[in-house]
Amino acid sequence: MIAAVTQVQRGYVISGIKGRDACAERIIRSLITHAGFRYRLCDPRSTGKRDLVLW
């Protein structure tokens, strides 16, 4: 069960999340590249706010 959090608690948690190039994100991008796929980061032509768009 997920506990409800206040706006202050949520703000604190969200502020700790770094926006770009986290270690896990770099690993995923490396795996995608080695698998032979092409991608773009934050492509404005896609719908919504995608971090990674495969081409």
Backbone as XML, in Angstrom:
<?xml version="1.0"?>
<chain id="A" units="angstrom">
  <residue number="1" name="MET">
    <atom name="N" x="0.836" y="-1.176" z="0.000"/>
    <atom name="CA" x="0.000" y="0.000" z="0.000"/>
    <atom name="C" x="0.880" y="1.238" z="0.000"/>
  </residue>
  <residue number="2" name="ILE">
    <atom name="N" x="0.545" y="2.182" z="-0.819"/>
    <atom name="CA" x="1.307" y="3.419" z="-0.932"/>
    <atom name="C" x="0.740" y="4.440" z="0.048"/>
  </residue>
  <residue number="3" name="ALA">
    <atom name="N" x="1.608" y="5.003" z="0.864"/>
    <atom name="CA" x="1.176" y="6.000" z="1.838"/>
    <atom name="C" x="1.048" y="7.359" z="1.155"/>
  </residue>
  <residue number="4" name="ALA">
    <atom name="N" x="0.077" y="8.130" z="1.586"/>
    <atom name="CA" x="-0.099" y="9.475" z="1.051"/>
    <atom name="C" x="0.995" y="10.379" z="1.612"/>
  </residue>
  <residue number="5" name="VAL">
    <atom name="N" x="1.489" y="11.273" z="0.772"/>
    <atom name="CA" x="2.523" y="12.209" z="1.208"/>
    <atom name="C" x="2.013" y="13.636" z="1.029"/>
  </residue>
  <residue number="6" name="THR">
    <atom name="N" x="2.553" y="14.516" z="1.822"/>
    <atom name="CA" x="2.158" y="15.917" z="1.708"/>
    <atom name="C" x="2.901" y="16.562" z="0.538"/>
  </residue>
  <residue number="7" name="GLN">
    <atom name="N" x="2.496" y="17.757" z="0.176"/>
    <atom name="CA" x="3.162" y="18.464" z="-0.913"/>
    <atom name="C" x="4.601" y="18.795" z="-0.548"/>
  </residue>
  <residue number="8" name="VAL">
    <atom name="N" x="4.852" y="19.084" z="0.707"/>
    <atom name="CA" x="6.217" y="19.394" z="1.148"/>
    <atom name="C" x="7.106" y="18.157" z="1.020"/>
  </residue>
  <residue number="9" name="GLN">
    <atom name="N" x="6.595" y="16.996" z="1.444"/>
    <atom name="CA" x="7.363" y="15.762" z="1.336"/>
    <atom name="C" x="7.622" y="15.417" z="-0.126"/>
  </residue>
  <residue number="10" name="ARG">
    <atom name="N" x="6.610" y="15.562" z="-0.958"/>
    <atom name="CA" x="6.762" y="15.261" z="-2.381"/>
    <atom name="C" x="7.780" y="16.196" z="-3.013"/>
  </residue>
  <residue number="11" name="GLY">
    <atom name="N" x="7.740" y="17.472" z="-2.657"/>
    <atom name="CA" x="8.712" y="18.431" z="-3.183"/>
    <atom name="C" x="10.136" y="18.069" z="-2.814"/>
  </residue>
  <residue number="12" name="TYR">
    <atom name="N" x="10.323" y="17.604" z="-1.579"/>
    <atom name="CA" x="11.643" y="17.188" z="-1.129"/>
    <atom name="C" x="12.141" y="15.991" z="-1.933"/>
  </residue>
  <residue number="13" name="VAL">
    <atom name="N" x="11.284" y="15.015" z="-2.151"/>
    <atom name="CA" x="11.663" y="13.817" z="-2.909"/>
    <atom name="C" x="11.978" y="14.183" z="-4.356"/>
  </residue>
  <residue number="14" name="ILE">
    <atom name="N" x="11.131" y="14.962" z="-4.978"/>
    <atom name="CA" x="11.317" y="15.334" z="-6.377"/>
    <atom name="C" x="12.576" y="16.175" z="-6.560"/>
  </residue>
  <residue number="15" name="SER">
    <atom name="N" x="12.912" y="17.022" z="-5.595"/>
    <atom name="CA" x="14.097" y="17.858" z="-5.718"/>
    <atom name="C" x="15.381" y="17.033" z="-5.722"/>
  </residue>
  <residue number="16" name="GLY">
    <atom name="N" x="15.327" y="15.838" z="-5.182"/>
    <atom name="CA" x="16.498" y="14.968" z="-5.158"/>
    <atom name="C" x="16.726" y="14.204" z="-6.449"/>
  </residue>
  <residue number="17" name="ILE">
    <atom name="N" x="15.762" y="14.246" z="-7.339"/>
    <atom name="CA" x="15.874" y="13.524" z="-8.608"/>
    <atom name="C" x="16.580" y="14.415" z="-9.614"/>
  </residue>
  <residue number="18" name="LYS">
    <atom name="N" x="17.693" y="13.948" z="-10.111"/>
    <atom name="CA" x="18.448" y="14.726" z="-11.090"/>
    <atom name="C" x="17.826" y="14.538" z="-12.465"/>
  </residue>
  <residue number="19" name="GLY">
    <atom name="N" x="17.806" y="15.588" z="-13.236"/>
    <atom name="CA" x="17.078" y="15.599" z="-14.495"/>
    <atom name="C" x="17.684" y="14.789" z="-15.618"/>
  </residue>
  <residue number="20" name="ARG">
    <atom name="N" x="19.004" y="14.811" z="-15.767"/>
    <atom name="CA" x="19.591" y="14.197" z="-16.943"/>
    <atom name="C" x="20.863" y="13.443" z="-16.602"/>
  </residue>
  <residue number="21" name="ASP">
    <atom name="N" x="21.178" y="12.511" z="-17.470"/>
    <atom name="CA" x="22.440" y="11.774" z="-17.444"/>
    <atom name="C" x="22.733" y="11.081" z="-16.120"/>
  </residue>
  <residue number="22" name="ALA">
    <atom name="N" x="21.710" y="10.513" z="-15.522"/>
    <atom name="CA" x="21.925" y="9.689" z="-14.339"/>
    <atom name="C" x="22.645" y="8.412" z="-14.778"/>
  </residue>
  <residue number="23" name="CYS">
    <atom name="N" x="23.266" y="7.754" z="-13.860"/>
    <atom name="CA" x="24.041" y="6.554" z="-14.177"/>
    <atom name="C" x="23.180" y="5.507" z="-14.880"/>
  </residue>
  <residue number="24" name="ALA">
    <atom name="N" x="21.988" y="5.260" z="-14.360"/>
    <atom name="CA" x="21.107" y="4.260" z="-14.973"/>
    <atom name="C" x="20.716" y="4.674" z="-16.385"/>
  </residue>
  <residue number="25" name="GLU">
    <atom name="N" x="20.492" y="5.950" z="-16.593"/>
    <atom name="CA" x="20.115" y="6.433" z="-17.926"/>
    <atom name="C" x="21.266" y="6.244" z="-18.916"/>
  </residue>
  <residue number="26" name="ARG">
    <atom name="N" x="22.477" y="6.497" z="-18.495"/>
    <atom name="CA" x="23.631" y="6.300" z="-19.381"/>
    <atom name="C" x="23.814" y="4.828" z="-19.729"/>
  </residue>
  <residue number="27" name="ILE">
    <atom name="N" x="23.573" y="3.948" z="-18.768"/>
    <atom name="CA" x="23.699" y="2.506" z="-19.021"/>
    <atom name="C" x="22.667" y="2.062" z="-20.043"/>
  </residue>
  <residue number="28" name="ILE">
    <atom name="N" x="21.432" y="2.502" z="-19.878"/>
    <atom name="CA" x="20.372" y="2.133" z="-20.827"/>
    <atom name="C" x="20.699" y="2.641" z="-22.222"/>
  </residue>
  <residue number="29" name="ARG">
    <atom name="N" x="21.170" y="3.893" z="-22.325"/>
    <atom name="CA" x="21.519" y="4.443" z="-23.641"/>
    <atom name="C" x="22.666" y="3.671" z="-24.270"/>
  </residue>
  <residue number="30" name="SER">
    <atom name="N" x="23.621" y="3.241" z="-23.451"/>
    <atom name="CA" x="24.739" y="2.459" z="-23.965"/>
    <atom name="C" x="24.257" y="1.113" z="-24.503"/>
  </residue>
  <residue number="31" name="LEU">
    <atom name="N" x="23.363" y="0.452" z="-23.759"/>
    <atom name="CA" x="22.823" y="-0.834" z="-24.207"/>
    <atom name="C" x="22.031" y="-0.683" z="-25.509"/>
  </residue>
  <residue number="32" name="ILE">
    <atom name="N" x="21.264" y="0.386" z="-25.619"/>
    <atom name="CA" x="20.481" y="0.625" z="-26.832"/>
    <atom name="C" x="21.407" y="0.841" z="-28.017"/>
  </residue>
  <residue number="33" name="THR">
    <atom name="N" x="22.472" y="1.616" z="-27.810"/>
    <atom name="CA" x="23.430" y="1.878" z="-28.883"/>
    <atom name="C" x="24.131" y="0.596" z="-29.314"/>
  </residue>
  <residue number="34" name="HIS">
    <atom name="N" x="24.574" y="-0.209" z="-28.356"/>
    <atom name="CA" x="25.269" y="-1.450" z="-28.688"/>
    <atom name="C" x="24.355" y="-2.470" z="-29.350"/>
  </residue>
  <residue number="35" name="ALA">
    <atom name="N" x="23.048" y="-2.353" z="-29.118"/>
    <atom name="CA" x="22.094" y="-3.252" z="-29.771"/>
    <atom name="C" x="21.823" y="-2.814" z="-31.214"/>
  </residue>
  <residue number="36" name="GLY">
    <atom name="N" x="22.326" y="-1.639" z="-31.593"/>
    <atom name="CA" x="22.184" y="-1.189" z="-32.971"/>
    <atom name="C" x="21.009" y="-0.263" z="-33.218"/>
  </residue>
  <residue number="37" name="PHE">
    <atom name="N" x="20.343" y="0.166" z="-32.176"/>
    <atom name="CA" x="19.212" y="1.074" z="-32.347"/>
    <atom name="C" x="19.702" y="2.514" z="-32.351"/>
  </residue>
  <residue number="38" name="ARG">
    <atom name="N" x="18.943" y="3.371" z="-33.025"/>
    <atom name="CA" x="19.218" y="4.806" z="-33.027"/>
    <atom name="C" x="18.174" y="5.488" z="-32.169"/>
  </residue>
  <residue number="39" name="TYR">
    <atom name="N" x="18.538" y="6.549" z="-31.504"/>
    <atom name="CA" x="17.591" y="7.249" z="-30.641"/>
    <atom name="C" x="17.911" y="8.735" z="-30.603"/>
  </residue>
  <residue number="40" name="ARG">
    <atom name="N" x="16.948" y="9.486" z="-30.129"/>
    <atom name="CA" x="17.134" y="10.910" z="-29.881"/>
    <atom name="C" x="16.675" y="11.203" z="-28.467"/>
  </residue>
  <residue number="41" name="LEU">
    <atom name="N" x="17.317" y="12.179" z="-27.845"/>
    <atom name="CA" x="16.945" y="12.595" z="-26.500"/>
    <atom name="C" x="16.007" y="13.787" z="-26.575"/>
  </residue>
  <residue number="42" name="CYS">
    <atom name="N" x="14.926" y="13.751" z="-25.828"/>
    <atom name="CA" x="13.993" y="14.876" z="-25.690"/>
    <atom name="C" x="13.585" y="15.450" z="-27.042"/>
  </residue>
  <residue number="43" name="ASP">
    <atom name="N" x="13.107" y="14.616" z="-27.920"/>
    <atom name="CA" x="12.727" y="15.054" z="-29.268"/>
    <atom name="C" x="11.425" y="15.854" z="-29.214"/>
  </residue>
  <residue number="44" name="PRO">
    <atom name="N" x="11.438" y="17.116" z="-29.623"/>
    <atom name="CA" x="10.224" y="17.941" z="-29.535"/>
    <atom name="C" x="9.138" y="17.518" z="-30.526"/>
  </residue>
  <residue number="45" name="ARG">
    <atom name="N" x="9.507" y="16.728" z="-31.529"/>
    <atom name="CA" x="8.513" y="16.300" z="-32.518"/>
    <atom name="C" x="7.616" y="15.179" z="-32.009"/>
  </residue>
  <residue number="46" name="SER">
    <atom name="N" x="8.014" y="14.504" z="-30.929"/>
    <atom name="CA" x="7.186" y="13.423" z="-30.404"/>
    <atom name="C" x="6.098" y="13.996" z="-29.506"/>
  </residue>
  <residue number="47" name="THR">
    <atom name="N" x="5.036" y="13.229" z="-29.339"/>
    <atom name="CA" x="3.951" y="13.679" z="-28.472"/>
    <atom name="C" x="4.341" y="13.469" z="-27.019"/>
  </residue>
  <residue number="48" name="GLY">
    <atom name="N" x="3.940" y="14.358" z="-26.171"/>
    <atom name="CA" x="4.272" y="14.249" z="-24.755"/>
    <atom name="C" x="5.709" y="14.663" z="-24.491"/>
  </residue>
  <residue number="49" name="LYS">
    <atom name="N" x="6.197" y="14.315" z="-23.325"/>
    <atom name="CA" x="7.575" y="14.663" z="-22.950"/>
    <atom name="C" x="8.383" y="13.387" z="-22.809"/>
  </residue>
  <residue number="50" name="ARG">
    <atom name="N" x="8.866" y="12.891" z="-23.897"/>
    <atom name="CA" x="9.636" y="11.656" z="-23.908"/>
    <atom name="C" x="11.098" y="11.958" z="-23.612"/>
  </residue>
  <residue number="51" name="ASP">
    <atom name="N" x="11.730" y="11.126" z="-22.795"/>
    <atom name="CA" x="13.162" y="11.281" z="-22.529"/>
    <atom name="C" x="13.989" y="10.694" z="-23.664"/>
  </residue>
  <residue number="52" name="LEU">
    <atom name="N" x="13.485" y="9.630" z="-24.266"/>
    <atom name="CA" x="14.234" y="8.921" z="-25.272"/>
    <atom name="C" x="13.256" y="8.475" z="-26.363"/>
  </residue>
  <residue number="53" name="VAL">
    <atom name="N" x="13.603" y="8.733" z="-27.625"/>
    <atom name="CA" x="12.740" y="8.360" z="-28.741"/>
    <atom name="C" x="13.558" y="7.498" z="-29.692"/>
  </residue>
  <residue number="54" name="LEU">
    <atom name="N" x="13.111" y="6.265" z="-29.923"/>
    <atom name="CA" x="13.806" y="5.372" z="-30.853"/>
    <atom name="C" x="13.474" y="5.753" z="-32.291"/>
  </residue>
  <residue number="55" name="TRP">
    <atom name="N" x="14.477" y="5.660" z="-33.153"/>
    <atom name="CA" x="14.288" y="5.961" z="-34.583"/>
    <atom name="C" x="14.454" y="4.729" z="-35.403"/>
  </residue>
</chain>
